[in-house]
mmCIF file of C-alpha atoms and ligand atoms in Angstrom:
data_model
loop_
_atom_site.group_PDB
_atom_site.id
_atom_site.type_symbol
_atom_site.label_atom_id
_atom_site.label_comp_id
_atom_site.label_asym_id
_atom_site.label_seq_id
_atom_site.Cartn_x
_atom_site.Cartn_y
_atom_site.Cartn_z
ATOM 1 C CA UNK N 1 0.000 0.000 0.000
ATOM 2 C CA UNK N 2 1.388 3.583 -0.899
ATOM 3 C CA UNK N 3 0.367 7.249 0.223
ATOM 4 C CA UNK N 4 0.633 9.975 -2.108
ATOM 5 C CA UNK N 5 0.127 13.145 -0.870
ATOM 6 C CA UNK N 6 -1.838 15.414 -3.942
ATOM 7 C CA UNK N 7 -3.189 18.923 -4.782
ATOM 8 C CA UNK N 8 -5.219 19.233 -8.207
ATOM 9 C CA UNK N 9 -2.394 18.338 -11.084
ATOM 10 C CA UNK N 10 0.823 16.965 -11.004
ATOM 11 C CA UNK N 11 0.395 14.448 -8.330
ATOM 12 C CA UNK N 12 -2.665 13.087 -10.076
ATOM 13 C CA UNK N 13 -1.115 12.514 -13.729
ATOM 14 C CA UNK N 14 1.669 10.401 -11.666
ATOM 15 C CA UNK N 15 -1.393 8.253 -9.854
ATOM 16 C CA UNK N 16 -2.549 7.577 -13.646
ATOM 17 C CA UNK N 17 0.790 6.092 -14.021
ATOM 18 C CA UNK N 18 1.124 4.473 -10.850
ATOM 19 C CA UNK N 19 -2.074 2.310 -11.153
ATOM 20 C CA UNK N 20 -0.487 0.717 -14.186
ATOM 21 C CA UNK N 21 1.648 -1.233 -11.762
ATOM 22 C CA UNK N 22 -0.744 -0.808 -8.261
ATOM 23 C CA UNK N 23 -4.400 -2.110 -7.869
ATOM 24 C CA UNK N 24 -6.674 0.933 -7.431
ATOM 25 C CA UNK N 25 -7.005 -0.562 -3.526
ATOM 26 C CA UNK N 26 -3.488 -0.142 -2.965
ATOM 27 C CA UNK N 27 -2.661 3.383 -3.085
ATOM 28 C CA UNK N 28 -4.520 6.335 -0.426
ATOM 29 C CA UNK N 29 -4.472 9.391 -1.846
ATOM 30 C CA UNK N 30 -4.206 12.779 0.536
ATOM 31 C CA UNK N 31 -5.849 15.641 -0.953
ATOM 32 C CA UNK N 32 -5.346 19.149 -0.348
ATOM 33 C CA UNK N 33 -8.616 20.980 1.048
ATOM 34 C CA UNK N 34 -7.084 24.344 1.888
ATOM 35 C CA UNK N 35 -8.032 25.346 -1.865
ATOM 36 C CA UNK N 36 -11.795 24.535 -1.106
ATOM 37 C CA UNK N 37 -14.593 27.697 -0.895
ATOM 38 C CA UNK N 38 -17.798 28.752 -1.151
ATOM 39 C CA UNK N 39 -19.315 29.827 -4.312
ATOM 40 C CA UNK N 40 -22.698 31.213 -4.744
ATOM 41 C CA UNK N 41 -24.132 28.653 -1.817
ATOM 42 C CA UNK N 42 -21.886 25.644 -2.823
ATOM 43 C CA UNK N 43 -19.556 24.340 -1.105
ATOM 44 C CA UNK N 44 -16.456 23.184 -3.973
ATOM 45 C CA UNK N 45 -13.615 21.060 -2.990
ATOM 46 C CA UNK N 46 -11.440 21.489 -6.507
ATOM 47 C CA UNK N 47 -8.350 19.189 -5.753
ATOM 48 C CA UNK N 48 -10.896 16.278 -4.686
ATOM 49 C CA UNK N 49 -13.419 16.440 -7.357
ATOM 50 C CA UNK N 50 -10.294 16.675 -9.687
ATOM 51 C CA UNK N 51 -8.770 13.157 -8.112
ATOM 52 C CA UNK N 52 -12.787 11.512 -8.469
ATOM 53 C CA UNK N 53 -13.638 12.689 -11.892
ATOM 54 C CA UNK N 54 -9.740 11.291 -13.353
ATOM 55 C CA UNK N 55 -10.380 8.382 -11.289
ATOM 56 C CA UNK N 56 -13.942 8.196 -12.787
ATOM 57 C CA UNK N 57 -12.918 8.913 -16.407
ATOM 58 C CA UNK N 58 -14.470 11.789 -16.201
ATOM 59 C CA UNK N 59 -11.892 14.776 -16.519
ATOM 60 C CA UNK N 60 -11.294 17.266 -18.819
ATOM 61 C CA UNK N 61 -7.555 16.524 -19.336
ATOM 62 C CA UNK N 62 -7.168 19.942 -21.197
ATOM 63 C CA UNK N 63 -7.934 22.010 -18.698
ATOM 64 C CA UNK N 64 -7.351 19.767 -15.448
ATOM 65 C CA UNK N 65 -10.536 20.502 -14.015
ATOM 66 C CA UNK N 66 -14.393 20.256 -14.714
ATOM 67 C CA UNK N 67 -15.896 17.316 -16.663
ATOM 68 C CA UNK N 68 -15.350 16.528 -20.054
ATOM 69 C CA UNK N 69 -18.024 18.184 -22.497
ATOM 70 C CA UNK N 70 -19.842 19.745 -19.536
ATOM 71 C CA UNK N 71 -22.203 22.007 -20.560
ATOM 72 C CA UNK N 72 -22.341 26.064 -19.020
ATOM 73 C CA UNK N 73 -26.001 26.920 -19.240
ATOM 74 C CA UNK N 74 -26.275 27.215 -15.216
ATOM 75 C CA UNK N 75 -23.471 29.691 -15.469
ATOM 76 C CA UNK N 76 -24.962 31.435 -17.811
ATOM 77 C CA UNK N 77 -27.978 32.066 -16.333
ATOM 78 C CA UNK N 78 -26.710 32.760 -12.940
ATOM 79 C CA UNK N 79 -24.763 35.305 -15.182
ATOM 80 C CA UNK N 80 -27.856 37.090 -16.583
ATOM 81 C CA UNK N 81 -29.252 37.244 -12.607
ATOM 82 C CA UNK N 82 -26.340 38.962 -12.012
ATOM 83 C CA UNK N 83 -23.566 36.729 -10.399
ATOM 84 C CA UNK N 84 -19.823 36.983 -11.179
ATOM 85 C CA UNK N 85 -18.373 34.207 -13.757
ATOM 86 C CA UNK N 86 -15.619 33.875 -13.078
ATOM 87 C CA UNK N 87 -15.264 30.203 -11.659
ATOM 88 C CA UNK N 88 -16.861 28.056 -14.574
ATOM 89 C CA UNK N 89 -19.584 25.725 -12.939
ATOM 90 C CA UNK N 90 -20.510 23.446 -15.424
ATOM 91 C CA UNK N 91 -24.039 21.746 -15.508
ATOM 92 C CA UNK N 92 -23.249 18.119 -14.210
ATOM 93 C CA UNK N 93 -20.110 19.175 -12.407
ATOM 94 C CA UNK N 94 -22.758 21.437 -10.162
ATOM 95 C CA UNK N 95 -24.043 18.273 -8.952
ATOM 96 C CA UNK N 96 -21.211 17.486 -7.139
ATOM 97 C CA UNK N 97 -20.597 20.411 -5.401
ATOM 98 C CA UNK N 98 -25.183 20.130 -4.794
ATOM 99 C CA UNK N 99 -24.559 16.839 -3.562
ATOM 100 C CA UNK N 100 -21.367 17.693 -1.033
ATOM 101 C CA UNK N 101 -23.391 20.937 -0.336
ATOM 102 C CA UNK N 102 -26.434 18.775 0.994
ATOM 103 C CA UNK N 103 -24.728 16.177 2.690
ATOM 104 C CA UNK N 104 -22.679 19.049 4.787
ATOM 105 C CA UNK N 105 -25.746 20.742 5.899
ATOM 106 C CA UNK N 106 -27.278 17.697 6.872
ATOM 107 C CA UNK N 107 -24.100 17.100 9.355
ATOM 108 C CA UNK N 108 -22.008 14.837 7.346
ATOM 109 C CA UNK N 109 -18.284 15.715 7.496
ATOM 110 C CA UNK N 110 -16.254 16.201 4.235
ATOM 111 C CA UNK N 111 -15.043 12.399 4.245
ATOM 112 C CA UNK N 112 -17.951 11.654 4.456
ATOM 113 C CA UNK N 113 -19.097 13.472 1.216
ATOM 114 C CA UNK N 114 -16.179 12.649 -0.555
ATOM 115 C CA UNK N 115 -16.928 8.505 0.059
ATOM 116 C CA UNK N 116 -20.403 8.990 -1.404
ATOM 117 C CA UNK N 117 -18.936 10.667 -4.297
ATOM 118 C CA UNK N 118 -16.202 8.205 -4.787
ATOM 119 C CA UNK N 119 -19.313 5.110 -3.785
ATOM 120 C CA UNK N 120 -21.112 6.699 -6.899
ATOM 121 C CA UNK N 121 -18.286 6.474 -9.331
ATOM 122 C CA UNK N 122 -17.206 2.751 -7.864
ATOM 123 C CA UNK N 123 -13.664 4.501 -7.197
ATOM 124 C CA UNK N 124 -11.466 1.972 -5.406
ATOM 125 C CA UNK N 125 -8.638 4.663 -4.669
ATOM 126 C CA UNK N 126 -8.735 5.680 -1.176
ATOM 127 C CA UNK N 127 -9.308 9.428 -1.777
ATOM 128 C CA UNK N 128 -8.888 11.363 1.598
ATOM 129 C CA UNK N 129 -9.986 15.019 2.072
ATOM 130 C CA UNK N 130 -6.079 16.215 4.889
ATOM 131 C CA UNK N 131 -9.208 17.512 7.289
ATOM 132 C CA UNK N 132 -12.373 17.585 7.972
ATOM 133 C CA UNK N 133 -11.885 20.958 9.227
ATOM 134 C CA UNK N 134 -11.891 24.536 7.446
ATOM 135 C CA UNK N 135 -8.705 25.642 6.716
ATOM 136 C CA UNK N 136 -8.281 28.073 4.283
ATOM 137 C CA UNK N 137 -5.202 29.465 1.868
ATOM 138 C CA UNK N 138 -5.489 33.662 1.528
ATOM 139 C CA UNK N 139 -2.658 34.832 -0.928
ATOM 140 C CA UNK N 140 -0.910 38.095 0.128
ATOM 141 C CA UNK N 141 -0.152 40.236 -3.010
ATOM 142 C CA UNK N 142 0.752 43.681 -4.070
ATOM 143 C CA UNK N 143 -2.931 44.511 -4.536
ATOM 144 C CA UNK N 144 -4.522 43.039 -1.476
ATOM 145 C CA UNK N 145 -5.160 39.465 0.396
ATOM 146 C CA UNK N 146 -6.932 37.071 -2.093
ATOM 147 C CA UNK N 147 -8.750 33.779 -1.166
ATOM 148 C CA UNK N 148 -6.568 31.518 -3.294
ATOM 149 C CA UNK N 149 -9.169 31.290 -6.156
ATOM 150 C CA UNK N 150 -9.794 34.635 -6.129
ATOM 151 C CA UNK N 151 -5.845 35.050 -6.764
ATOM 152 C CA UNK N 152 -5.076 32.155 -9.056
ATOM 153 C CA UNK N 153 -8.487 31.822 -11.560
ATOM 154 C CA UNK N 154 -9.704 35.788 -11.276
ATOM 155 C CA UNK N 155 -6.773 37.536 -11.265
ATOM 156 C CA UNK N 156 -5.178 34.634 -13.073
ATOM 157 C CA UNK N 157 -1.924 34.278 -10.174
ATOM 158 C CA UNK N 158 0.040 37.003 -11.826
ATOM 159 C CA UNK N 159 -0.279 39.547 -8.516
ATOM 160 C CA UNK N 160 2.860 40.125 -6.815
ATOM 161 C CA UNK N 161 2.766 37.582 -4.169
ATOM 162 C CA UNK N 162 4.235 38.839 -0.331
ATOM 163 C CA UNK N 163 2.917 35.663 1.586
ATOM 164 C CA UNK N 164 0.715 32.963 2.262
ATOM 165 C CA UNK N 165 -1.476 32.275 4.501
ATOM 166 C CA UNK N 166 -3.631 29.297 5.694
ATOM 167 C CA UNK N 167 -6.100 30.351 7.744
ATOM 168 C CA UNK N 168 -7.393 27.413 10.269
ATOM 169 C CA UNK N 169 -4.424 25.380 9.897
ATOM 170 C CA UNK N 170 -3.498 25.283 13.571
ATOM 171 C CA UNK N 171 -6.533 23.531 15.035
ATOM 172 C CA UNK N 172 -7.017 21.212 11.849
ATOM 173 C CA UNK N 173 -6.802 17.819 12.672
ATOM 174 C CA UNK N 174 -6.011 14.966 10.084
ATOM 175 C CA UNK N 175 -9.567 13.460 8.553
ATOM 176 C CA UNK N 176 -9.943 9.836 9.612
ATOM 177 C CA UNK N 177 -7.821 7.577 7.995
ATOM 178 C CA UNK N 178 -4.989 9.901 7.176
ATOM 179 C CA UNK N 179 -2.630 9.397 9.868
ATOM 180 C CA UNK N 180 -3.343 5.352 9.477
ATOM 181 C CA UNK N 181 -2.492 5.087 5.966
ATOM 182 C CA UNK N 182 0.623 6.902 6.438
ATOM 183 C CA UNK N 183 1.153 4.428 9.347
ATOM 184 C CA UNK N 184 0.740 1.322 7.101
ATOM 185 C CA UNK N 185 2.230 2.270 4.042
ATOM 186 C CA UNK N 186 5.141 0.620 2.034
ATOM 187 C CA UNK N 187 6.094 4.057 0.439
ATOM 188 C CA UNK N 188 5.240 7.759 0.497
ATOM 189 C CA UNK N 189 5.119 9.907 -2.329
ATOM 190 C CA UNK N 190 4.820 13.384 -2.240
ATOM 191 C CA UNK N 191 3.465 14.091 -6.565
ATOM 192 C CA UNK N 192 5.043 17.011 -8.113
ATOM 193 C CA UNK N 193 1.977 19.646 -6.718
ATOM 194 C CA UNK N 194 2.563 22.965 -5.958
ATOM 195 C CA UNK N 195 4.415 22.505 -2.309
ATOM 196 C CA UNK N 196 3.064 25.918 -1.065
ATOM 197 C CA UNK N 197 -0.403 26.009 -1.731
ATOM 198 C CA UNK N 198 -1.546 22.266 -2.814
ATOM 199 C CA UNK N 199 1.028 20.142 -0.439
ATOM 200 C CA UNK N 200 1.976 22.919 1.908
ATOM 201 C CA UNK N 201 -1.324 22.500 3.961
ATOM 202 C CA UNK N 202 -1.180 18.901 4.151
ATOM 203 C CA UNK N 203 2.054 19.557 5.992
ATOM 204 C CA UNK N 204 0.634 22.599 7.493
ATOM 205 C CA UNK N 205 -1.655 19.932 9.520
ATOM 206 C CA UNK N 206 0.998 19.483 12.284
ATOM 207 C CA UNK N 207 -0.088 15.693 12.998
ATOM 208 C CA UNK N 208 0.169 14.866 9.407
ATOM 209 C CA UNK N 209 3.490 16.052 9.372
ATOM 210 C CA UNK N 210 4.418 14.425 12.580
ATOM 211 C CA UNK N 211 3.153 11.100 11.150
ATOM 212 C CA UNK N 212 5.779 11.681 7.892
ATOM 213 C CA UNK N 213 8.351 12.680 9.973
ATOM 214 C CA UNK N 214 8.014 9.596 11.934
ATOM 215 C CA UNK N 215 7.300 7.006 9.119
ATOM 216 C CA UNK N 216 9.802 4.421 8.463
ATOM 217 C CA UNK N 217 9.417 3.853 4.653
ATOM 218 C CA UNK N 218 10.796 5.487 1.871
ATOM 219 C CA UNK N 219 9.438 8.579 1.376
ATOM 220 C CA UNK N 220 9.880 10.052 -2.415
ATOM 221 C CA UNK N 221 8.863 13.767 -3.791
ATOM 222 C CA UNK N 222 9.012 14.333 -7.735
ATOM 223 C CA UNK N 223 9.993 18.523 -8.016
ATOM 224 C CA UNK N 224 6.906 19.850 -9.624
ATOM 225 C CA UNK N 225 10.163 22.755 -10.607
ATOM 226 C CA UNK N 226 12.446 22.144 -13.717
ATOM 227 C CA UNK N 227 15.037 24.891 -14.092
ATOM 228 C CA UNK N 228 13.547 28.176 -13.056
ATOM 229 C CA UNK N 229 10.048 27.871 -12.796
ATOM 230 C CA UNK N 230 7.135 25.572 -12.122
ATOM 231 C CA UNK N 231 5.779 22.262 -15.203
ATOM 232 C CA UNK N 232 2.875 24.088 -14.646
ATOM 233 C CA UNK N 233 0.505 26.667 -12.527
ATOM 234 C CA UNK N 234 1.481 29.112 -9.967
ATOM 235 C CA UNK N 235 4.383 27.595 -7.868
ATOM 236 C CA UNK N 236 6.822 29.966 -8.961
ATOM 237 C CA UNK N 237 5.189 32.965 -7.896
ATOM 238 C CA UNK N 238 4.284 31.283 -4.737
ATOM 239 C CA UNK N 239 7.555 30.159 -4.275
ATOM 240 C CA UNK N 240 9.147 33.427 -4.669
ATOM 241 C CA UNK N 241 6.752 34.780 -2.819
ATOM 242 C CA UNK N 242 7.672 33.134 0.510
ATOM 243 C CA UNK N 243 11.165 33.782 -0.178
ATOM 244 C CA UNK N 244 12.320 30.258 -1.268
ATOM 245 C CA UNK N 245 14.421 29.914 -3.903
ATOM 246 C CA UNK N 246 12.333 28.744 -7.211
ATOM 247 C CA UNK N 247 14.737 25.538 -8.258
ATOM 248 C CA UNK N 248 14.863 21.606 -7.188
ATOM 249 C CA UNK N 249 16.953 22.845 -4.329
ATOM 250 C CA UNK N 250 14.012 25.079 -3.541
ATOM 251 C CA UNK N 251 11.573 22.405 -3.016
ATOM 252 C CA UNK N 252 13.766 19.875 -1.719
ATOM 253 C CA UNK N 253 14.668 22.709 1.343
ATOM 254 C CA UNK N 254 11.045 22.814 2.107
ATOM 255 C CA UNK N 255 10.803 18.869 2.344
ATOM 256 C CA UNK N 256 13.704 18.253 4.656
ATOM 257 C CA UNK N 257 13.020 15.760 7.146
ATOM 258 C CA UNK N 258 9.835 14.479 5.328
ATOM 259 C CA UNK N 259 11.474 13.345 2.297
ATOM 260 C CA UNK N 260 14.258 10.573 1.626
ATOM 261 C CA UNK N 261 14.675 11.223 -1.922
ATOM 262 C CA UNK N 262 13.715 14.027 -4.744
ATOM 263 C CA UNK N 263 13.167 13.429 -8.380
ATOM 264 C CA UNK N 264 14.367 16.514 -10.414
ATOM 265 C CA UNK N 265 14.894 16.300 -13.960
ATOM 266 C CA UNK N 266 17.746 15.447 -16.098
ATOM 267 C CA UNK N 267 18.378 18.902 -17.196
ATOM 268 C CA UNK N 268 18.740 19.879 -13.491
ATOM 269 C CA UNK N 269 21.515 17.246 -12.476
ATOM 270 C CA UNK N 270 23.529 20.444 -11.188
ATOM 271 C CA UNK N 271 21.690 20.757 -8.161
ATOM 272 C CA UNK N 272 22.132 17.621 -6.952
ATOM 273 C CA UNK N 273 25.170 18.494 -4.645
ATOM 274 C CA UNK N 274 23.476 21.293 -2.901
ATOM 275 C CA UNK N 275 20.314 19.133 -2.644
ATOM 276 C CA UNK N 276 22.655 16.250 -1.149
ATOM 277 C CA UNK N 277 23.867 18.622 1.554
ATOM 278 C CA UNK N 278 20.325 18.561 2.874
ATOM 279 C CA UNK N 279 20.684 15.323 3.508
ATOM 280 C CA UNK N 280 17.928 14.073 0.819
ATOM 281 C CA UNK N 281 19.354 11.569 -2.141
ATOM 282 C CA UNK N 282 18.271 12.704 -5.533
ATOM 283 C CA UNK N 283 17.510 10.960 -8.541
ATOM 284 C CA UNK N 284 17.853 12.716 -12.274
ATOM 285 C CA UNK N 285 14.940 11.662 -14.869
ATOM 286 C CA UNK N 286 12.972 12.733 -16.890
ATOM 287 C CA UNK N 287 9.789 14.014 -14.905
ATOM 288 C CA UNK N 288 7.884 15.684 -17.197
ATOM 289 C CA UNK N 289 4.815 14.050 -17.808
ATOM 290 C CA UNK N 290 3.201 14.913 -21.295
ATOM 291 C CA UNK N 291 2.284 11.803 -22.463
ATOM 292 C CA UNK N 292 0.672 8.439 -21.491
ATOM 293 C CA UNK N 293 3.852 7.173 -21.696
ATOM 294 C CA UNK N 294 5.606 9.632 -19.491
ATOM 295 C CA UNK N 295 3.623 9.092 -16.805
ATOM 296 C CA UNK N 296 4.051 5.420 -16.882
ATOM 297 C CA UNK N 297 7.039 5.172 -17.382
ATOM 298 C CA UNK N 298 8.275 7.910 -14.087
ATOM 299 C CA UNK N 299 5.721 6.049 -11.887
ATOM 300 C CA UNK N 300 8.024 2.827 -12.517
ATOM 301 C CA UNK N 301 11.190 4.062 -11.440
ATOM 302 C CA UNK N 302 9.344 5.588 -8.602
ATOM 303 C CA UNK N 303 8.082 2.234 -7.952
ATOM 304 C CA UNK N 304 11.472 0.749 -8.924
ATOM 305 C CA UNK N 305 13.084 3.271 -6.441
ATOM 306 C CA UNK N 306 10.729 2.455 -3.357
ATOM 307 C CA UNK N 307 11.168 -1.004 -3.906
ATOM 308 C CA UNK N 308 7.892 -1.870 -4.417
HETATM 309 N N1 FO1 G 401 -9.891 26.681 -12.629
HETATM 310 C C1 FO1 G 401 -9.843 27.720 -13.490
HETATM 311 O O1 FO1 G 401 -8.758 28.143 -13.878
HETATM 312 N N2 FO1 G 401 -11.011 28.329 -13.918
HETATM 313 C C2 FO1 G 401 -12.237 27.915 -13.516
HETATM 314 O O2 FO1 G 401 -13.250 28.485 -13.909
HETATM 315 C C3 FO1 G 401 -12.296 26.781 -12.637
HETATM 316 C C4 FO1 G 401 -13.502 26.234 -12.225
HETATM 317 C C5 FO1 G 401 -13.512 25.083 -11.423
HETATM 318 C C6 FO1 G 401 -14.712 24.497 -11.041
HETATM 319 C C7 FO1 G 401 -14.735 23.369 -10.238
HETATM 320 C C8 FO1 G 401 -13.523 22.818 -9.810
HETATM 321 O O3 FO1 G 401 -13.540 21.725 -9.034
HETATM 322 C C9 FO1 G 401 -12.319 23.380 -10.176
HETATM 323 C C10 FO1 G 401 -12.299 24.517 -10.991
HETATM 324 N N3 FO1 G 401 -11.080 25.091 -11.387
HETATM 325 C C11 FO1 G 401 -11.073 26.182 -12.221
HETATM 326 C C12 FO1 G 401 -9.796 24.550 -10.982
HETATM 327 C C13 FO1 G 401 -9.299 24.973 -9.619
HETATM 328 O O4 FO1 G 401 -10.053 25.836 -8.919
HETATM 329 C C14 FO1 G 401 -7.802 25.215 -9.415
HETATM 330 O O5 FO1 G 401 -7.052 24.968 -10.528
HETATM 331 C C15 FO1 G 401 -7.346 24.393 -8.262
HETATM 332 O O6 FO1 G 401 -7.885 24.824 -7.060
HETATM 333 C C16 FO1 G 401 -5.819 24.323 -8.145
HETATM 334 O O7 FO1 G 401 -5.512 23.097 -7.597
#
């Protein structure tokens, strides 16, 4: 059995790799929550309904979000009424977040919702919201604190960030389930997400942190950084923004102590000394993951490398 912890891209295109080689009932997956918000009355969890509809075969794999060929007409009329467009709701994809909505009203806690979405879709990944409680990232920028949507999808991430913050994070505790599989896995693997905003609150939740710290497995990231900036979305800004430096080394820095060994790519085999002073072993491979291919063939030398 193997943990990987996951925000909304990177981590997830390695899972479609990974269950090549893993049955579906062998791997946990740790999803970031921090991203979640309210929008116009519903409650959206991105980074898990991202995980359920690729597990589902549902995804849009352009865009990395949404459901293939959804449909817009709810937007569109909640546009004439007068509400703001600017997160794209599509017409079965608002089902979700009507379902999750209902089912947290009721009383049900966020695992909860996310088993009866994953029940519905016969997923046999063990998808696992970090918490069950609010915690919330706010992006610090030039022009004002931004809820991280508002920053990365409105104003498209290209404010200057000055921080981050995630508000709730102290008095989060893990969801059920978390600290367990972390417990009883043969390997950890922290997927090339964004490690301020998509794995930084997992770590953020000091028990789940605690628990990696502790773990005696092998415990593997994949730098979602090649060169000078980010495969793809807003770590480097982020990055930067926090004052880390925006390179393998970067990441692996912010890792040390949870990680054994980093993946950074070929092209990047200069860093490996400075990365090696922090005590973490790297491996140089190719880690971009464009095709099917790709992804298959870095989740086998992950594998490979975990001894799995
Ligand atoms: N990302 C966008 O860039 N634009 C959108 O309109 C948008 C809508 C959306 C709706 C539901 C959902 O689950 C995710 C959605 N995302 C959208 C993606 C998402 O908000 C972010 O990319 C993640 O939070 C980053 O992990």
């Amino acid at each position: 059995m193997i943990t990987v912890l996951s925000g909304g891209t990177g981590s997830l295109k390695l899972i479609q790799g990974l269950l090549n080689f893993m049955k579906p009932e062998e791997v946990t997956l740790i999803v970031n929550t921090a991203d979640d918000f309210e929008w116009q009355g519903l409650y959206i969890s991105p980074d898990i309904d991202t995980a359920i509809y690729l597990l589902a075969g549902l995804l849009d794999e352009n865009r990395f979000w949404g459901i293939k060929d959804d449909t817009f007409h709810f937007l569109s009329m909640m546009k004439r009424y007068g509400y703001p467009d600017w997160f794209s709701i599509g017409d079965r994809d608002l089902a979700t977040h009507l379902h999750r909505t209902i089912l947290l009203k009721k009383g049900y806690t966020l695992s909860d919702a996310t088993n009866s979405l994953c029940k519905a879709f016969n997923i046999r990944v063990k998808i696992l919201p970090m918490s069950n409680d609010k915690v919330t990232t706010f992006v610090k920028t030039d022009k004002g604190k931004f809820h991280f949507q508002e920053f990365w999808v409105k104003r498209k991430g290209e404010d200057k960030v000055l921080g981050v913050i995630f508000e709730g994070i102290e008095k989060a505790k893990p969801a059920p389930g978390v600290v367990e599989s972390i417990k009883k896995s043969e390997g950890i693997i922290i997927g090339p997400s964004n490690p301020v905003t998509s794995i930084g609150p997992i770590l953020g939740v000091s028990q789940i942190k605690k628990a990696l710290e502790r773990v005696n497995v092998k415990r593997i990231c994949i730098s979602p950084i090649i060169g000078g900036g980010p495969v793809s979305g807003p770590a480097g800004n982020l990055l930067r923004g926090i004052g880390v430096e925006v390179s393998p080394f970067g990441v692996a820095s912010i890792y040390q102590g949870i990680i054994d060994e980093i993946f950074i790519d070929a092209s990047d085999q200069a860093f490996t000394e400075r990365i090696e002073g922090l005590g973490i072993n790297v491996f140089c491979t190719n880690i971009v993951m464009r095709m099917e291919e790709d992804k298959v063939n870095l989740a086998k030398l992950v594998m490979e490398r975990m001894k799995i």
